[in-house]
């Protein structure tokens, strides 16, 4: 069996809504696609395929991805396609490239994710049968995400205080990591234009995530109103923010990686996608993580997973540099961005180590992947 190695990864800065809301996803995607290959000095001709995760663009962004492909300077001979598995689309892109390598179709590929939630909202479910309303599970697929959050809180006893504490910790962790420069290596500066409040066009270069709020306090979070139900517990402060961003991960067969003289940052050891009830889709990681660990073989005996309440890992090991509440969740991008952040963090620890990437998925699923950093 081939060993899948992750050579180099990068993510565009998650664009702040005020100054980058007009930046198109193809521009963000192009920035990270070009940067990954530039960083390692690899010709795009070495890529057997490119897969891009996207949720909100028409047709899962197939046209957008090909445009970004050419804006990045890739030749037309290198193919590209898109995939939409909602919140895990960026991770699914990685699974797809990994699968193509395993089957021998390609030796090396680029897995990406991109989303502009400023330019395109979740909104309409699209063209669906009128019979949807007659089937309970089908009907639950269109429950707003905020309501599914309320369902999870009610059914599993997650209090407002616990949610606010988790949000506070996310902001504190991300703020500390940003001040220490931990994100600098994985962020590609994006130069873009925007129209300010006075109607003037300005040019700005985004070099850091602007969603992080270092001044967040528990007292401030406790004063926010519920966002989805009058008597609910989900607020703007303990939810993931609206964000834009892109990320890219270079993946290859070990023999191909070694032949190109590229550094190895990680190895994919196991992955899984599972289904859960759509009205409580937030529980997806609690089921996907054990499944991924089981597929990772002997690792499941030595690793604990990262769903804090059901699977019992210490909070300090969950999102050590902050999560979506502080960093945002650009739907199609997040899965790829998490891999970027995880493997860079494992590398900083300087020894052989393992980590898990996971997320819940709209309509009731969860995805997870287990990675090994092989050590220096």
mmCIF file of C-alpha atoms in Angstrom:
data_model
loop_
_atom_site.group_PDB
_atom_site.id
_atom_site.type_symbol
_atom_site.label_atom_id
_atom_site.label_comp_id
_atom_site.label_asym_id
_atom_site.label_seq_id
_atom_site.Cartn_x
_atom_site.Cartn_y
_atom_site.Cartn_z
ATOM 1 C CA UNK A 1 0.000 0.000 0.000
ATOM 2 C CA UNK A 2 1.294 3.455 -0.820
ATOM 3 C CA UNK A 3 2.015 5.974 1.917
ATOM 4 C CA UNK A 4 0.354 9.361 1.475
ATOM 5 C CA UNK A 5 2.589 12.241 2.455
ATOM 6 C CA UNK A 6 1.752 15.897 2.886
ATOM 7 C CA UNK A 7 4.579 18.040 1.679
ATOM 8 C CA UNK A 8 3.637 21.676 2.078
ATOM 9 C CA UNK A 9 0.516 23.568 2.904
ATOM 10 C CA UNK A 10 -0.716 27.113 3.011
ATOM 11 C CA UNK A 11 -3.866 29.092 3.690
ATOM 12 C CA UNK A 12 -4.983 32.537 2.648
ATOM 13 C CA UNK A 13 -5.799 34.958 5.413
ATOM 14 C CA UNK A 14 -9.446 34.733 6.335
ATOM 15 C CA UNK A 15 -10.670 38.009 4.932
ATOM 16 C CA UNK A 16 -12.253 40.500 7.338
ATOM 17 C CA UNK A 17 -15.838 41.262 6.272
ATOM 18 C CA UNK A 18 -15.372 45.037 6.175
ATOM 19 C CA UNK A 19 -12.441 45.242 3.790
ATOM 20 C CA UNK A 20 -12.505 42.008 1.812
ATOM 21 C CA UNK A 21 -16.160 41.268 1.328
ATOM 22 C CA UNK A 22 -15.810 41.976 -2.398
ATOM 23 C CA UNK A 23 -12.891 39.577 -2.950
ATOM 24 C CA UNK A 24 -13.989 36.779 -5.250
ATOM 25 C CA UNK A 25 -13.244 33.143 -4.344
ATOM 26 C CA UNK A 26 -11.183 32.542 -7.485
ATOM 27 C CA UNK A 27 -8.747 35.266 -6.392
ATOM 28 C CA UNK A 28 -8.355 33.767 -2.910
ATOM 29 C CA UNK A 29 -7.989 30.271 -4.310
ATOM 30 C CA UNK A 30 -5.439 31.370 -6.882
ATOM 31 C CA UNK A 31 -3.313 32.926 -4.136
ATOM 32 C CA UNK A 32 -2.952 29.674 -2.188
ATOM 33 C CA UNK A 33 -2.638 27.383 -5.209
ATOM 34 C CA UNK A 34 0.271 29.382 -6.559
ATOM 35 C CA UNK A 35 1.894 29.835 -3.139
ATOM 36 C CA UNK A 36 2.068 26.128 -2.306
ATOM 37 C CA UNK A 37 4.003 25.253 -5.446
ATOM 38 C CA UNK A 38 6.140 28.383 -5.240
ATOM 39 C CA UNK A 39 7.164 27.591 -1.659
ATOM 40 C CA UNK A 40 8.567 24.183 -2.619
ATOM 41 C CA UNK A 41 9.719 25.059 -6.129
ATOM 42 C CA UNK A 42 7.439 22.514 -7.801
ATOM 43 C CA UNK A 43 6.141 22.823 -11.350
ATOM 44 C CA UNK A 44 2.349 22.467 -11.680
ATOM 45 C CA UNK A 45 3.036 19.936 -14.433
ATOM 46 C CA UNK A 46 3.934 17.484 -11.658
ATOM 47 C CA UNK A 47 0.325 17.478 -10.441
ATOM 48 C CA UNK A 48 -1.881 14.629 -11.587
ATOM 49 C CA UNK A 49 -5.076 16.349 -10.427
ATOM 50 C CA UNK A 50 -6.469 19.257 -8.423
ATOM 51 C CA UNK A 51 -9.606 18.979 -6.276
ATOM 52 C CA UNK A 52 -11.298 22.008 -4.733
ATOM 53 C CA UNK A 53 -13.894 21.928 -1.970
ATOM 54 C CA UNK A 54 -16.647 24.543 -2.230
ATOM 55 C CA UNK A 55 -20.208 24.850 -0.997
ATOM 56 C CA UNK A 56 -21.890 28.075 -2.045
ATOM 57 C CA UNK A 57 -20.787 28.727 -5.622
ATOM 58 C CA UNK A 58 -23.083 27.434 -8.412
ATOM 59 C CA UNK A 59 -22.150 23.923 -9.449
ATOM 60 C CA UNK A 60 -19.860 23.640 -6.392
ATOM 61 C CA UNK A 61 -17.661 26.253 -8.044
ATOM 62 C CA UNK A 62 -16.514 24.221 -11.037
ATOM 63 C CA UNK A 63 -16.060 27.293 -13.245
ATOM 64 C CA UNK A 64 -14.562 29.316 -10.407
ATOM 65 C CA UNK A 65 -11.961 26.608 -9.729
ATOM 66 C CA UNK A 66 -10.838 26.401 -13.358
ATOM 67 C CA UNK A 67 -10.546 30.200 -13.488
ATOM 68 C CA UNK A 68 -8.409 30.169 -10.325
ATOM 69 C CA UNK A 69 -6.383 27.376 -11.913
ATOM 70 C CA UNK A 70 -5.428 29.593 -14.850
ATOM 71 C CA UNK A 71 -4.948 32.699 -12.686
ATOM 72 C CA UNK A 72 -2.383 30.640 -10.761
ATOM 73 C CA UNK A 73 -0.410 30.003 -13.938
ATOM 74 C CA UNK A 74 -1.293 26.321 -14.156
ATOM 75 C CA UNK A 75 -1.191 24.813 -17.664
ATOM 76 C CA UNK A 76 -4.426 23.624 -19.244
ATOM 77 C CA UNK A 77 -3.097 20.035 -19.281
ATOM 78 C CA UNK A 78 -3.480 19.819 -15.477
ATOM 79 C CA UNK A 79 -7.098 18.885 -14.649
ATOM 80 C CA UNK A 80 -9.217 20.343 -11.853
ATOM 81 C CA UNK A 81 -12.607 19.518 -10.358
ATOM 82 C CA UNK A 82 -14.698 20.465 -7.357
ATOM 83 C CA UNK A 83 -16.502 18.665 -4.565
ATOM 84 C CA UNK A 84 -19.251 19.710 -2.148
ATOM 85 C CA UNK A 85 -19.673 17.837 1.117
ATOM 86 C CA UNK A 86 -20.791 20.990 2.866
ATOM 87 C CA UNK A 87 -18.708 21.845 5.947
ATOM 88 C CA UNK A 88 -16.133 19.124 5.213
ATOM 89 C CA UNK A 89 -15.660 19.995 1.535
ATOM 90 C CA UNK A 90 -12.010 21.003 1.954
ATOM 91 C CA UNK A 91 -11.272 17.779 3.811
ATOM 92 C CA UNK A 92 -13.230 15.760 1.251
ATOM 93 C CA UNK A 93 -11.026 17.287 -1.464
ATOM 94 C CA UNK A 94 -8.049 15.882 0.407
ATOM 95 C CA UNK A 95 -9.729 12.471 0.727
ATOM 96 C CA UNK A 96 -10.372 12.479 -3.023
ATOM 97 C CA UNK A 97 -6.785 13.288 -3.947
ATOM 98 C CA UNK A 98 -5.541 10.704 -1.440
ATOM 99 C CA UNK A 99 -7.869 8.115 -2.950
ATOM 100 C CA UNK A 100 -6.595 8.802 -6.452
ATOM 101 C CA UNK A 101 -3.040 8.306 -5.239
ATOM 102 C CA UNK A 102 -3.957 5.059 -3.481
ATOM 103 C CA UNK A 103 -5.553 3.630 -6.600
ATOM 104 C CA UNK A 104 -2.546 4.546 -8.705
ATOM 105 C CA UNK A 105 -4.345 7.110 -10.867
ATOM 106 C CA UNK A 106 -1.925 9.874 -9.896
ATOM 107 C CA UNK A 107 1.289 10.266 -7.901
ATOM 108 C CA UNK A 108 0.761 13.798 -6.655
ATOM 109 C CA UNK A 109 -2.126 16.245 -6.410
ATOM 110 C CA UNK A 110 -3.362 19.446 -4.841
ATOM 111 C CA UNK A 111 -6.296 19.476 -2.400
ATOM 112 C CA UNK A 112 -7.908 22.853 -1.846
ATOM 113 C CA UNK A 113 -10.876 24.532 -0.231
ATOM 114 C CA UNK A 114 -12.369 27.975 -0.745
ATOM 115 C CA UNK A 115 -15.411 29.974 0.278
ATOM 116 C CA UNK A 116 -16.691 33.529 0.107
ATOM 117 C CA UNK A 117 -19.541 33.732 2.582
ATOM 118 C CA UNK A 118 -19.618 37.504 2.118
ATOM 119 C CA UNK A 119 -20.576 37.284 -1.550
ATOM 120 C CA UNK A 120 -22.893 34.280 -1.363
ATOM 121 C CA UNK A 121 -25.072 33.180 1.556
ATOM 122 C CA UNK A 122 -26.406 29.711 2.376
ATOM 123 C CA UNK A 123 -29.943 30.912 1.585
ATOM 124 C CA UNK A 124 -32.098 28.774 -0.698
ATOM 125 C CA UNK A 125 -31.789 24.970 -0.644
ATOM 126 C CA UNK A 126 -32.098 24.941 -4.438
ATOM 127 C CA UNK A 127 -34.348 22.741 -6.538
ATOM 128 C CA UNK A 128 -35.829 20.056 -4.302
ATOM 129 C CA UNK A 129 -38.968 17.980 -4.431
ATOM 130 C CA UNK A 130 -42.150 19.238 -2.791
ATOM 131 C CA UNK A 131 -42.255 15.798 -1.140
ATOM 132 C CA UNK A 132 -39.413 16.945 1.091
ATOM 133 C CA UNK A 133 -41.940 18.275 3.606
ATOM 134 C CA UNK A 134 -43.639 14.873 3.817
ATOM 135 C CA UNK A 135 -40.500 13.048 4.973
ATOM 136 C CA UNK A 136 -39.230 13.837 8.468
ATOM 137 C CA UNK A 137 -35.546 13.199 7.831
ATOM 138 C CA UNK A 138 -35.611 15.029 4.496
ATOM 139 C CA UNK A 139 -37.395 17.948 6.154
ATOM 140 C CA UNK A 140 -34.758 18.046 8.906
ATOM 141 C CA UNK A 141 -32.062 18.594 6.277
ATOM 142 C CA UNK A 142 -33.200 22.190 5.823
ATOM 143 C CA UNK A 143 -33.284 23.073 9.517
ATOM 144 C CA UNK A 144 -31.083 26.191 9.934
ATOM 145 C CA UNK A 145 -27.710 25.420 11.471
ATOM 146 C CA UNK A 146 -28.416 27.684 14.423
ATOM 147 C CA UNK A 147 -31.478 25.633 15.315
ATOM 148 C CA UNK A 148 -29.525 22.372 15.074
ATOM 149 C CA UNK A 149 -27.105 23.951 17.551
ATOM 150 C CA UNK A 150 -29.998 24.660 19.899
ATOM 151 C CA UNK A 151 -31.182 21.056 19.489
ATOM 152 C CA UNK A 152 -27.785 19.694 20.475
ATOM 153 C CA UNK A 153 -27.591 22.012 23.486
ATOM 154 C CA UNK A 154 -31.024 20.962 24.707
ATOM 155 C CA UNK A 155 -30.692 17.214 24.144
ATOM 156 C CA UNK A 156 -27.163 16.837 25.449
ATOM 157 C CA UNK A 157 -27.236 19.347 28.291
ATOM 158 C CA UNK A 158 -24.774 21.921 26.935
ATOM 159 C CA UNK A 159 -25.532 25.052 28.953
ATOM 160 C CA UNK A 160 -25.139 28.644 27.820
ATOM 161 C CA UNK A 161 -22.327 28.998 30.358
ATOM 162 C CA UNK A 162 -20.411 26.076 28.849
ATOM 163 C CA UNK A 163 -20.851 27.457 25.345
ATOM 164 C CA UNK A 164 -19.653 30.905 26.388
ATOM 165 C CA UNK A 165 -16.655 29.418 28.194
ATOM 166 C CA UNK A 166 -15.734 27.430 25.082
ATOM 167 C CA UNK A 167 -16.045 30.593 22.962
ATOM 168 C CA UNK A 168 -13.910 32.572 25.385
ATOM 169 C CA UNK A 169 -11.206 29.901 25.312
ATOM 170 C CA UNK A 170 -11.267 29.832 21.511
ATOM 171 C CA UNK A 171 -10.679 33.574 21.343
ATOM 172 C CA UNK A 172 -7.932 33.458 23.973
ATOM 173 C CA UNK A 173 -6.092 30.598 22.279
ATOM 174 C CA UNK A 174 -6.292 32.199 18.841
ATOM 175 C CA UNK A 175 -5.219 35.587 20.163
ATOM 176 C CA UNK A 176 -2.197 34.078 21.907
ATOM 177 C CA UNK A 177 -1.226 32.101 18.787
ATOM 178 C CA UNK A 178 -1.549 35.164 16.580
ATOM 179 C CA UNK A 179 0.594 37.292 18.905
ATOM 180 C CA UNK A 180 3.251 34.565 18.927
ATOM 181 C CA UNK A 181 3.265 34.498 15.113
ATOM 182 C CA UNK A 182 2.163 30.869 14.953
ATOM 183 C CA UNK A 183 -0.079 31.481 11.944
ATOM 184 C CA UNK A 184 2.442 33.528 9.958
ATOM 185 C CA UNK A 185 4.016 30.611 8.093
ATOM 186 C CA UNK A 186 0.683 29.240 6.910
ATOM 187 C CA UNK A 187 -0.873 32.525 5.735
ATOM 188 C CA UNK A 188 -0.494 33.904 2.232
ATOM 189 C CA UNK A 189 -0.978 37.695 2.040
ATOM 190 C CA UNK A 190 -3.894 38.593 -0.226
ATOM 191 C CA UNK A 191 -4.023 42.007 -1.897
ATOM 192 C CA UNK A 192 -7.513 43.108 -2.832
ATOM 193 C CA UNK A 193 -9.726 46.111 -3.496
ATOM 194 C CA UNK A 194 -12.773 47.195 -1.546
ATOM 195 C CA UNK A 195 -15.144 50.138 -1.350
ATOM 196 C CA UNK A 196 -15.102 51.876 2.032
ATOM 197 C CA UNK A 197 -18.026 53.495 3.867
ATOM 198 C CA UNK A 198 -17.472 56.724 1.960
ATOM 199 C CA UNK A 199 -17.726 54.992 -1.412
ATOM 200 C CA UNK A 200 -14.009 55.222 -2.163
ATOM 201 C CA UNK A 201 -12.135 52.262 -3.639
ATOM 202 C CA UNK A 202 -9.131 51.254 -1.583
ATOM 203 C CA UNK A 203 -6.409 48.618 -1.918
ATOM 204 C CA UNK A 204 -5.469 46.554 1.114
ATOM 205 C CA UNK A 205 -3.190 43.584 1.742
ATOM 206 C CA UNK A 206 -4.577 41.123 4.276
ATOM 207 C CA UNK A 207 -1.854 39.348 6.228
ATOM 208 C CA UNK A 208 -3.704 38.045 9.282
ATOM 209 C CA UNK A 209 -7.081 36.816 10.450
ATOM 210 C CA UNK A 210 -9.179 39.787 11.492
ATOM 211 C CA UNK A 211 -11.952 37.831 13.172
ATOM 212 C CA UNK A 212 -9.957 37.154 16.334
ATOM 213 C CA UNK A 213 -11.202 39.284 19.234
ATOM 214 C CA UNK A 214 -8.539 39.402 21.966
ATOM 215 C CA UNK A 215 -10.711 41.657 24.122
ATOM 216 C CA UNK A 216 -13.454 39.026 24.498
ATOM 217 C CA UNK A 217 -14.596 38.495 28.091
ATOM 218 C CA UNK A 218 -16.987 36.055 29.692
ATOM 219 C CA UNK A 219 -18.973 38.986 31.051
ATOM 220 C CA UNK A 220 -19.344 40.412 27.548
ATOM 221 C CA UNK A 221 -20.364 37.073 26.070
ATOM 222 C CA UNK A 222 -23.001 36.574 28.736
ATOM 223 C CA UNK A 223 -24.749 39.810 27.734
ATOM 224 C CA UNK A 224 -25.360 38.791 24.110
ATOM 225 C CA UNK A 225 -28.885 37.876 23.054
ATOM 226 C CA UNK A 226 -29.752 34.437 21.668
ATOM 227 C CA UNK A 227 -29.494 34.567 17.874
ATOM 228 C CA UNK A 228 -31.915 31.845 16.806
ATOM 229 C CA UNK A 229 -34.504 31.289 19.539
ATOM 230 C CA UNK A 230 -35.808 33.808 22.084
ATOM 231 C CA UNK A 231 -35.014 31.438 24.936
ATOM 232 C CA UNK A 232 -32.030 29.790 23.259
ATOM 233 C CA UNK A 233 -28.356 29.630 24.201
ATOM 234 C CA UNK A 234 -26.626 30.116 20.843
ATOM 235 C CA UNK A 235 -25.408 33.692 20.326
ATOM 236 C CA UNK A 236 -23.232 35.634 17.923
ATOM 237 C CA UNK A 237 -20.429 35.296 20.471
ATOM 238 C CA UNK A 238 -20.420 31.520 20.829
ATOM 239 C CA UNK A 239 -21.012 30.734 17.144
ATOM 240 C CA UNK A 240 -18.587 30.567 14.243
ATOM 241 C CA UNK A 241 -18.404 33.880 12.451
ATOM 242 C CA UNK A 242 -19.082 34.594 8.767
ATOM 243 C CA UNK A 243 -15.718 34.364 7.006
ATOM 244 C CA UNK A 244 -14.014 34.132 3.639
ATOM 245 C CA UNK A 245 -10.866 32.134 2.947
ATOM 246 C CA UNK A 246 -8.946 29.555 0.956
ATOM 247 C CA UNK A 247 -6.420 26.824 1.718
ATOM 248 C CA UNK A 248 -4.351 24.310 -0.227
ATOM 249 C CA UNK A 249 -2.480 21.119 0.648
ATOM 250 C CA UNK A 250 0.047 19.318 -1.568
ATOM 251 C CA UNK A 251 -0.345 15.534 -1.324
ATOM 252 C CA UNK A 252 1.776 12.802 -2.846
ATOM 253 C CA UNK A 253 2.891 9.188 -2.804
ATOM 254 C CA UNK A 254 6.037 8.870 -0.666
ATOM 255 C CA UNK A 255 8.130 7.673 -3.591
ATOM 256 C CA UNK A 256 7.033 10.685 -5.655
ATOM 257 C CA UNK A 257 7.720 13.047 -2.775
ATOM 258 C CA UNK A 258 11.201 11.658 -2.248
ATOM 259 C CA UNK A 259 11.956 11.758 -5.983
ATOM 260 C CA UNK A 260 11.189 15.497 -5.978
ATOM 261 C CA UNK A 261 13.242 16.090 -2.837
ATOM 262 C CA UNK A 262 10.289 17.609 -0.990
ATOM 263 C CA UNK A 263 9.920 17.840 2.801
ATOM 264 C CA UNK A 264 7.285 15.647 4.462
ATOM 265 C CA UNK A 265 5.066 17.388 6.999
ATOM 266 C CA UNK A 266 2.602 14.602 7.650
ATOM 267 C CA UNK A 267 1.150 11.231 6.735
ATOM 268 C CA UNK A 268 -2.556 10.385 6.451
ATOM 269 C CA UNK A 269 -3.209 7.382 8.707
ATOM 270 C CA UNK A 270 -6.998 7.070 8.689
ATOM 271 C CA UNK A 271 -10.154 8.879 7.631
ATOM 272 C CA UNK A 272 -13.898 8.435 7.895
ATOM 273 C CA UNK A 273 -17.226 10.074 7.096
ATOM 274 C CA UNK A 274 -20.356 9.001 8.999
ATOM 275 C CA UNK A 275 -24.034 9.912 9.028
ATOM 276 C CA UNK A 276 -25.994 11.217 12.033
ATOM 277 C CA UNK A 277 -29.532 12.624 12.464
ATOM 278 C CA UNK A 278 -29.734 15.908 10.531
ATOM 279 C CA UNK A 279 -31.521 17.803 13.309
ATOM 280 C CA UNK A 280 -28.487 17.324 15.596
ATOM 281 C CA UNK A 281 -25.792 17.345 12.940
ATOM 282 C CA UNK A 282 -23.344 18.954 15.393
ATOM 283 C CA UNK A 283 -22.680 15.577 17.018
ATOM 284 C CA UNK A 284 -21.019 14.291 13.827
ATOM 285 C CA UNK A 285 -17.405 14.440 15.134
ATOM 286 C CA UNK A 286 -18.315 12.253 18.125
ATOM 287 C CA UNK A 287 -18.979 9.407 15.685
ATOM 288 C CA UNK A 288 -16.549 10.234 12.869
ATOM 289 C CA UNK A 289 -13.469 10.460 15.073
ATOM 290 C CA UNK A 290 -13.691 6.937 16.567
ATOM 291 C CA UNK A 291 -14.331 5.571 13.081
ATOM 292 C CA UNK A 292 -11.229 7.320 11.715
ATOM 293 C CA UNK A 293 -9.131 6.131 14.648
ATOM 294 C CA UNK A 294 -10.296 2.571 14.108
ATOM 295 C CA UNK A 295 -9.216 2.774 10.472
ATOM 296 C CA UNK A 296 -5.883 4.207 11.570
ATOM 297 C CA UNK A 297 -5.096 0.801 13.083
ATOM 298 C CA UNK A 298 -3.066 0.586 16.249
ATOM 299 C CA UNK A 299 -3.306 4.331 16.811
ATOM 300 C CA UNK A 300 -6.811 4.050 18.240
ATOM 301 C CA UNK A 301 -5.339 2.272 21.247
ATOM 302 C CA UNK A 302 -2.987 5.130 22.063
ATOM 303 C CA UNK A 303 -4.885 8.233 20.930
ATOM 304 C CA UNK A 304 -7.922 9.871 22.410
ATOM 305 C CA UNK A 305 -10.161 11.807 20.096
ATOM 306 C CA UNK A 306 -11.148 15.436 20.166
ATOM 307 C CA UNK A 307 -14.863 15.498 20.896
ATOM 308 C CA UNK A 308 -14.542 16.891 24.378
ATOM 309 C CA UNK A 309 -17.638 15.672 26.182
ATOM 310 C CA UNK A 310 -18.312 12.215 24.705
ATOM 311 C CA UNK A 311 -14.746 11.149 23.961
ATOM 312 C CA UNK A 312 -12.959 12.722 26.894
ATOM 313 C CA UNK A 313 -9.862 14.606 25.754
ATOM 314 C CA UNK A 314 -8.479 17.449 27.916
ATOM 315 C CA UNK A 315 -9.646 20.851 26.708
ATOM 316 C CA UNK A 316 -6.096 22.114 26.245
ATOM 317 C CA UNK A 317 -5.644 19.587 23.426
ATOM 318 C CA UNK A 318 -8.744 20.761 21.565
ATOM 319 C CA UNK A 319 -8.006 23.488 19.007
ATOM 320 C CA UNK A 320 -4.815 24.605 20.823
ATOM 321 C CA UNK A 321 -4.616 27.670 18.567
ATOM 322 C CA UNK A 322 -8.328 28.466 18.608
ATOM 323 C CA UNK A 323 -11.181 27.184 16.477
ATOM 324 C CA UNK A 324 -13.989 28.409 14.255
ATOM 325 C CA UNK A 325 -15.472 30.769 16.847
ATOM 326 C CA UNK A 326 -12.307 32.865 16.680
ATOM 327 C CA UNK A 327 -10.919 31.986 13.246
ATOM 328 C CA UNK A 328 -14.155 31.605 11.307
ATOM 329 C CA UNK A 329 -15.586 28.795 9.219
ATOM 330 C CA UNK A 330 -15.524 29.513 5.465
ATOM 331 C CA UNK A 331 -17.522 26.416 4.599
ATOM 332 C CA UNK A 332 -15.587 24.918 1.694
ATOM 333 C CA UNK A 333 -12.223 26.028 3.042
ATOM 334 C CA UNK A 334 -12.267 24.832 6.650
ATOM 335 C CA UNK A 335 -11.325 21.176 6.177
ATOM 336 C CA UNK A 336 -8.187 22.010 4.210
ATOM 337 C CA UNK A 337 -7.310 24.889 6.548
ATOM 338 C CA UNK A 338 -7.544 22.627 9.586
ATOM 339 C CA UNK A 339 -5.007 20.249 8.051
ATOM 340 C CA UNK A 340 -2.671 23.176 7.399
ATOM 341 C CA UNK A 341 -2.927 24.403 10.981
ATOM 342 C CA UNK A 342 -2.703 20.944 12.560
ATOM 343 C CA UNK A 343 0.440 19.783 10.755
ATOM 344 C CA UNK A 344 2.216 23.089 11.301
ATOM 345 C CA UNK A 345 1.415 22.831 15.018
ATOM 346 C CA UNK A 346 2.663 19.243 15.209
ATOM 347 C CA UNK A 347 5.864 20.274 13.440
ATOM 348 C CA UNK A 348 6.463 23.014 16.017
ATOM 349 C CA UNK A 349 6.362 20.409 18.782
ATOM 350 C CA UNK A 350 9.451 18.871 17.247
ATOM 351 C CA UNK A 351 8.802 15.161 17.668
ATOM 352 C CA UNK A 352 6.736 12.350 16.216
ATOM 353 C CA UNK A 353 3.109 13.095 17.028
ATOM 354 C CA UNK A 354 -0.469 12.487 15.935
ATOM 355 C CA UNK A 355 -3.453 14.748 15.483
ATOM 356 C CA UNK A 356 -7.071 14.618 14.395
ATOM 357 C CA UNK A 357 -9.038 16.964 12.147
ATOM 358 C CA UNK A 358 -12.828 16.763 12.392
ATOM 359 C CA UNK A 359 -16.020 18.678 11.757
ATOM 360 C CA UNK A 360 -19.782 18.238 11.663
ATOM 361 C CA UNK A 361 -21.532 18.466 8.307
ATOM 362 C CA UNK A 362 -24.836 20.053 7.344
ATOM 363 C CA UNK A 363 -27.724 17.617 6.655
ATOM 364 C CA UNK A 364 -26.347 15.277 9.335
ATOM 365 C CA UNK A 365 -22.831 13.886 8.936
ATOM 366 C CA UNK A 366 -19.387 14.066 10.456
ATOM 367 C CA UNK A 367 -15.897 13.731 8.967
ATOM 368 C CA UNK A 368 -12.525 13.060 10.560
ATOM 369 C CA UNK A 369 -8.940 12.308 9.578
ATOM 370 C CA UNK A 370 -5.950 11.097 11.593
ATOM 371 C CA UNK A 371 -2.510 12.476 10.711
ATOM 372 C CA UNK A 372 0.993 11.616 11.822
ATOM 373 C CA UNK A 373 3.855 14.068 11.929
ATOM 374 C CA UNK A 374 6.850 11.749 11.429
ATOM 375 C CA UNK A 375 9.312 13.935 13.313
ATOM 376 C CA UNK A 376 12.292 15.986 12.156
#
